[in-house]
Structure formats: C-alpha cells, structure tokens
mmCIF file of C-alpha atoms in Angstrom:
data_model
loop_
_atom_site.group_PDB
_atom_site.id
_atom_site.type_symbol
_atom_site.label_atom_id
_atom_site.label_comp_id
_atom_site.label_asym_id
_atom_site.label_seq_id
_atom_site.Cartn_x
_atom_site.Cartn_y
_atom_site.Cartn_z
ATOM 1 C CA ASN D 1 0.031 0.045 -0.096
ATOM 2 C CA LEU D 2 2.660 2.592 -0.992
ATOM 3 C CA ASP D 3 0.119 5.318 -1.786
ATOM 4 C CA LYS D 4 -1.986 4.699 1.234
ATOM 5 C CA ASN D 5 -5.370 5.075 -0.570
ATOM 6 C CA ILE D 6 -6.820 1.555 -0.562
ATOM 7 C CA GLY D 7 -9.818 1.989 1.735
ATOM 8 C CA PHE D 8 -8.426 0.641 4.947
ATOM 9 C CA GLN D 9 -5.892 1.219 7.505
ATOM 10 C CA THR D 10 -2.447 -0.602 6.946
ATOM 11 C CA THR D 11 0.635 -1.060 9.025
ATOM 12 C CA ASP D 12 3.900 -1.798 7.306
ATOM 13 C CA ILE D 13 5.633 -4.838 8.721
ATOM 14 C CA ASP D 14 8.632 -3.255 10.299
ATOM 15 C CA LYS D 15 11.734 -4.730 12.127
ATOM 16 C CA ASP D 16 9.985 -4.806 15.455
ATOM 17 C CA LEU D 17 6.980 -6.803 14.103
ATOM 18 C CA LEU D 18 9.259 -9.107 12.241
ATOM 19 C CA SER D 19 11.368 -9.606 15.386
ATOM 20 C CA GLU D 20 8.153 -10.581 17.345
ATOM 21 C CA MET D 21 6.940 -12.852 14.574
ATOM 22 C CA LEU D 22 10.275 -14.660 14.559
ATOM 23 C CA ARG D 23 10.252 -14.996 18.299
ATOM 24 C CA ILE D 24 6.896 -16.761 18.266
ATOM 25 C CA LEU D 25 7.435 -18.894 15.257
ATOM 26 C CA LYS D 26 8.678 -22.470 16.093
ATOM 27 C CA PRO D 27 12.159 -23.432 14.739
ATOM 28 C CA GLY D 28 11.902 -24.499 11.249
ATOM 29 C CA GLY D 29 8.337 -22.863 10.920
ATOM 30 C CA HIS D 30 7.169 -20.790 7.872
ATOM 31 C CA PHE D 31 6.242 -17.269 7.380
ATOM 32 C CA PHE D 32 4.524 -16.167 4.146
ATOM 33 C CA SER D 33 4.092 -12.422 3.141
ATOM 34 C CA PHE D 34 2.150 -11.068 0.160
ATOM 35 C CA LEU D 35 3.937 -8.274 -1.643
ATOM 36 C CA ALA D 36 2.992 -6.250 -4.836
ATOM 37 C CA ALA D 37 4.337 -7.176 -8.238
ATOM 38 C CA ASP D 38 7.899 -5.643 -8.804
ATOM 39 C CA ALA D 39 7.605 -2.366 -10.732
ATOM 40 C CA LYS D 40 9.353 1.004 -10.715
ATOM 41 C CA ASP D 41 7.554 2.123 -7.549
ATOM 42 C CA THR D 42 7.683 -1.245 -5.703
ATOM 43 C CA LEU D 43 11.021 -2.923 -6.478
ATOM 44 C CA ASP D 44 13.122 -1.213 -3.813
ATOM 45 C CA TYR D 45 10.235 -1.855 -1.129
ATOM 46 C CA ASN D 46 9.999 -5.389 -1.894
ATOM 47 C CA ASP D 47 13.812 -6.021 -1.913
ATOM 48 C CA ASN D 48 14.090 -3.942 1.311
ATOM 49 C CA PHE D 49 11.364 -6.088 2.885
ATOM 50 C CA ILE D 50 13.311 -9.287 2.280
ATOM 51 C CA LYS D 51 16.583 -7.783 3.475
ATOM 52 C CA MET D 52 14.981 -6.540 6.559
ATOM 53 C CA ALA D 53 13.471 -9.930 7.312
ATOM 54 C CA ARG D 54 16.868 -11.647 6.754
ATOM 55 C CA LYS D 55 18.512 -9.057 9.003
ATOM 56 C CA GLN D 56 15.955 -9.906 11.775
ATOM 57 C CA GLY D 57 16.858 -13.653 11.508
ATOM 58 C CA PHE D 58 14.492 -15.069 8.780
ATOM 59 C CA GLN D 59 15.838 -17.337 6.218
ATOM 60 C CA PHE D 60 14.653 -16.496 2.711
ATOM 61 C CA ASN D 61 13.443 -19.373 0.717
ATOM 62 C CA LYS D 62 11.687 -18.480 -2.390
ATOM 63 C CA ARG D 63 9.298 -16.089 -4.125
ATOM 64 C CA PHE D 64 6.041 -17.607 -5.007
ATOM 65 C CA ILE D 65 3.823 -16.087 -7.672
ATOM 66 C CA TRP D 66 0.043 -15.717 -7.276
ATOM 67 C CA ASP D 67 -1.535 -15.478 -10.742
ATOM 68 C CA LYS D 68 -4.782 -13.580 -9.988
ATOM 69 C CA GLY D 69 -6.373 -14.348 -13.146
ATOM 70 C CA ARG D 70 -7.358 -10.711 -13.735
ATOM 71 C CA ILE D 71 -5.196 -7.661 -14.961
ATOM 72 C CA GLY D 72 -4.815 -4.760 -12.634
ATOM 73 C CA MET D 73 -4.147 -1.154 -13.081
ATOM 74 C CA GLY D 74 -1.067 0.350 -14.724
ATOM 75 C CA TYR D 75 0.861 1.431 -17.731
ATOM 76 C CA ASN D 76 3.941 -0.588 -17.688
ATOM 77 C CA GLY D 77 2.279 -3.902 -18.275
ATOM 78 C CA ARG D 78 -0.801 -4.270 -16.337
ATOM 79 C CA CYS D 79 -0.164 -6.721 -13.340
ATOM 80 C CA ARG D 80 -2.060 -9.751 -12.726
ATOM 81 C CA TYR D 81 0.118 -11.302 -10.059
ATOM 82 C CA GLU D 82 1.364 -10.655 -6.549
ATOM 83 C CA GLN D 83 4.494 -12.192 -4.953
ATOM 84 C CA ILE D 84 4.271 -14.481 -1.930
ATOM 85 C CA ILE D 85 7.602 -14.269 0.036
ATOM 86 C CA PHE D 86 8.340 -17.642 1.743
ATOM 87 C CA LEU D 87 10.524 -17.186 4.882
ATOM 88 C CA SER D 88 11.343 -19.611 7.602
ATOM 89 C CA LYS D 89 12.908 -19.515 11.232
ATOM 90 C CA GLY D 90 16.246 -21.148 10.618
ATOM 91 C CA LYS D 91 16.331 -24.393 8.592
ATOM 92 C CA ARG D 92 12.880 -24.854 7.257
ATOM 93 C CA HIS D 93 10.801 -27.861 7.541
ATOM 94 C CA MET D 94 10.438 -29.751 4.256
ATOM 95 C CA PRO D 95 7.122 -29.262 2.320
ATOM 96 C CA CYS D 96 4.264 -31.382 3.359
ATOM 97 C CA ASP D 97 2.738 -31.470 -0.048
ATOM 98 C CA LEU D 98 5.124 -31.541 -2.980
ATOM 99 C CA SER D 99 2.364 -31.213 -5.476
ATOM 100 C CA ILE D 100 2.111 -27.365 -4.646
ATOM 101 C CA PRO D 101 4.027 -25.283 -7.462
ATOM 102 C CA ASP D 102 5.583 -21.942 -6.847
ATOM 103 C CA LEU D 103 2.987 -20.531 -9.394
ATOM 104 C CA LEU D 104 -0.382 -20.522 -7.762
ATOM 105 C CA THR D 105 -3.395 -19.598 -10.080
ATOM 106 C CA HIS D 106 -6.532 -18.631 -8.249
ATOM 107 C CA LYS D 107 -8.837 -15.835 -9.602
ATOM 108 C CA THR D 108 -8.983 -12.941 -7.223
ATOM 109 C CA ILE D 109 -12.307 -12.175 -5.490
ATOM 110 C CA SER D 110 -14.408 -9.728 -7.550
ATOM 111 C CA PRO D 111 -14.416 -6.263 -5.914
ATOM 112 C CA THR D 112 -18.212 -6.387 -5.901
ATOM 113 C CA LYS D 113 -18.020 -9.579 -3.662
ATOM 114 C CA ARG D 114 -15.040 -8.815 -1.410
ATOM 115 C CA ILE D 115 -15.546 -8.508 2.502
ATOM 116 C CA HIS D 116 -12.122 -6.676 2.722
ATOM 117 C CA ASP D 117 -10.070 -4.886 0.059
ATOM 118 C CA ALA D 118 -7.097 -7.319 0.531
ATOM 119 C CA GLN D 119 -9.169 -10.427 0.644
ATOM 120 C CA LYS D 120 -7.456 -13.595 -0.662
ATOM 121 C CA PRO D 121 -9.237 -16.559 -2.220
ATOM 122 C CA ILE D 122 -9.586 -19.351 0.224
ATOM 123 C CA GLU D 123 -8.270 -21.951 -2.330
ATOM 124 C CA LEU D 124 -5.097 -19.816 -2.425
ATOM 125 C CA ILE D 125 -4.554 -20.005 1.305
ATOM 126 C CA LYS D 126 -5.418 -23.600 1.286
ATOM 127 C CA ASP D 127 -2.576 -24.318 -1.263
ATOM 128 C CA ILE D 128 -0.158 -22.418 0.913
ATOM 129 C CA MET D 129 -1.222 -24.342 4.062
ATOM 130 C CA ARG D 130 -1.114 -27.779 2.259
ATOM 131 C CA PHE D 131 2.429 -26.902 1.134
ATOM 132 C CA CYS D 132 3.859 -26.152 4.622
ATOM 133 C CA THR D 133 1.516 -27.771 7.206
ATOM 134 C CA LYS D 134 0.042 -31.119 8.271
ATOM 135 C CA LYS D 135 -3.401 -31.716 9.648
ATOM 136 C CA GLY D 136 -3.686 -30.566 13.111
ATOM 137 C CA ASP D 137 -0.876 -27.864 12.804
ATOM 138 C CA THR D 138 -1.562 -24.362 13.706
ATOM 139 C CA VAL D 139 -1.411 -21.220 11.576
ATOM 140 C CA LEU D 140 -1.343 -17.611 12.832
ATOM 141 C CA ASP D 141 -2.817 -14.834 10.658
ATOM 142 C CA PRO D 142 -1.989 -11.434 12.341
ATOM 143 C CA PHE D 143 -3.965 -9.583 9.813
ATOM 144 C CA GLY D 144 -7.213 -11.593 9.553
ATOM 145 C CA GLY D 145 -9.087 -9.289 7.328
ATOM 146 C CA SER D 146 -11.830 -11.483 5.555
ATOM 147 C CA MET D 147 -10.841 -14.506 7.688
ATOM 148 C CA SER D 148 -9.848 -16.433 4.510
ATOM 149 C CA THR D 149 -7.036 -18.084 6.530
ATOM 150 C CA ALA D 150 -9.518 -19.269 9.227
ATOM 151 C CA PHE D 151 -11.971 -20.685 6.772
ATOM 152 C CA ALA D 152 -9.220 -22.306 4.662
ATOM 153 C CA GLY D 153 -7.846 -23.867 7.917
ATOM 154 C CA LEU D 154 -11.260 -25.150 8.878
ATOM 155 C CA SER D 155 -11.752 -26.791 5.633
ATOM 156 C CA ILE D 156 -8.528 -28.726 5.583
ATOM 157 C CA ASN D 157 -8.179 -29.490 9.311
ATOM 158 C CA ARG D 158 -5.731 -26.900 10.494
ATOM 159 C CA HIS D 159 -5.993 -25.006 13.508
ATOM 160 C CA THR D 160 -5.884 -21.188 12.953
ATOM 161 C CA ILE D 161 -5.555 -18.135 14.965
ATOM 162 C CA SER D 162 -6.691 -14.971 13.063
ATOM 163 C CA ILE D 163 -6.372 -11.441 14.607
ATOM 164 C CA GLU D 164 -8.435 -8.469 13.237
ATOM 165 C CA LYS D 165 -8.487 -5.137 14.925
ATOM 166 C CA ASP D 166 -11.406 -3.714 12.840
ATOM 167 C CA ARG D 167 -14.562 -4.726 14.559
ATOM 168 C CA ALA D 168 -16.598 -3.507 11.496
ATOM 169 C CA VAL D 169 -14.732 -5.976 9.275
ATOM 170 C CA ILE D 170 -15.369 -8.977 11.658
ATOM 171 C CA GLN D 171 -19.079 -8.018 11.756
ATOM 172 C CA LYS D 172 -19.099 -8.040 7.836
ATOM 173 C CA VAL D 173 -17.434 -11.542 8.044
ATOM 174 C CA LEU D 174 -19.915 -12.850 10.425
ATOM 175 C CA ARG D 175 -22.984 -11.305 8.416
ATOM 176 C CA SER D 176 -21.588 -13.075 5.175
ATOM 177 C CA GLN D 177 -21.761 -16.273 7.016
ATOM 178 C CA ASN D 178 -25.265 -15.650 8.497
ATOM 179 C CA LYS D 179 -23.877 -15.786 12.159
ATOM 180 C CA ASP D 180 -25.186 -13.967 15.098
ATOM 181 C CA ILE D 181 -23.144 -10.877 15.929
#
C-alpha cells in the first residue's frame, strides 16, 4: 500500500513486528508475506522487505507467484500477479505437499463480492497451508481481514488463529456467514 489510499488502515511490517513474529514462530516454521508485483515504484520496497526480514533472522526461501487471473491497473504492463515471499525461522521444515507449485493460479475475488479490500481466495490460502502444514498444525494470521485463513484452515483440518482489529470487518465476515453478531 505505497500510496496509502486503498480504503483500509495498513501497517507496514517493520523490524519490530518481524522480530516478534520470529520470536513466536517455532524453529523451522514458515512465514509467508504477500507483496506487490515488482515495478518501478515497488521494487526497492519489496527488496528492502526481504533484506529486513533476513537481518531480523528469517531465512529467505523463495518467491512464490500468485496469478490472480485478472489484470490490474497500470501503464507498464498491467499486473495480474502478486508475490508471496516464503521465509522460515532457521532451517525450514520440508514441504508437506510436494504437488504445490511456486506459481499458484486462483482468480482474485471480484471487488463487488469482497468483504475486505485485501481479501485472498480461500483456495489460494489452502494451497499455501497444504504446502507447509500437516493436519492439526496451527497457522497464525495476524491480519485476519476477511478471515480467509480461518476458513481455509477449517476446511483442511488446520488450527488457525486470526487477529483483526477492525470490528466492522469482523461484523461483515459474520454477516456474510449468517452468524449472530
């Protein structure tokens, strides 16, 4: 969110937050972070994020690519992907599902159907979970938003902890699931 105008409050993941994430992650555990496609205005930010994560003690493993199936805005080749940075605490655990590629193709949620502007498809999150977790493992999503991680985890037998500070977003999620608020 480099231009800060996407309709919800954001917080950059800084060295202090990375340090806390590393502290609570089990040795060999994985951390995935979505970043914008590399472009003139995002390349330095993306590279600096990886450098900062490594400086805090994370091991860089790979850039996954999420092909969103829809092109976005822009003039220098309209992006239809986001990066998913794959980091770990020390030597990573080996993948749990070797059928998951580093190019994940899942159509983005239509803007008219999104609960949250940064909502990710549940199937995308399920792929990431299957890649790096086993049934019964626990996944933390510190930026819960639309709760895609929680719903993905429920559907493939993973425990999830999702944190969302915006009560209005949580109420939208519950209404979308026809739950009592």
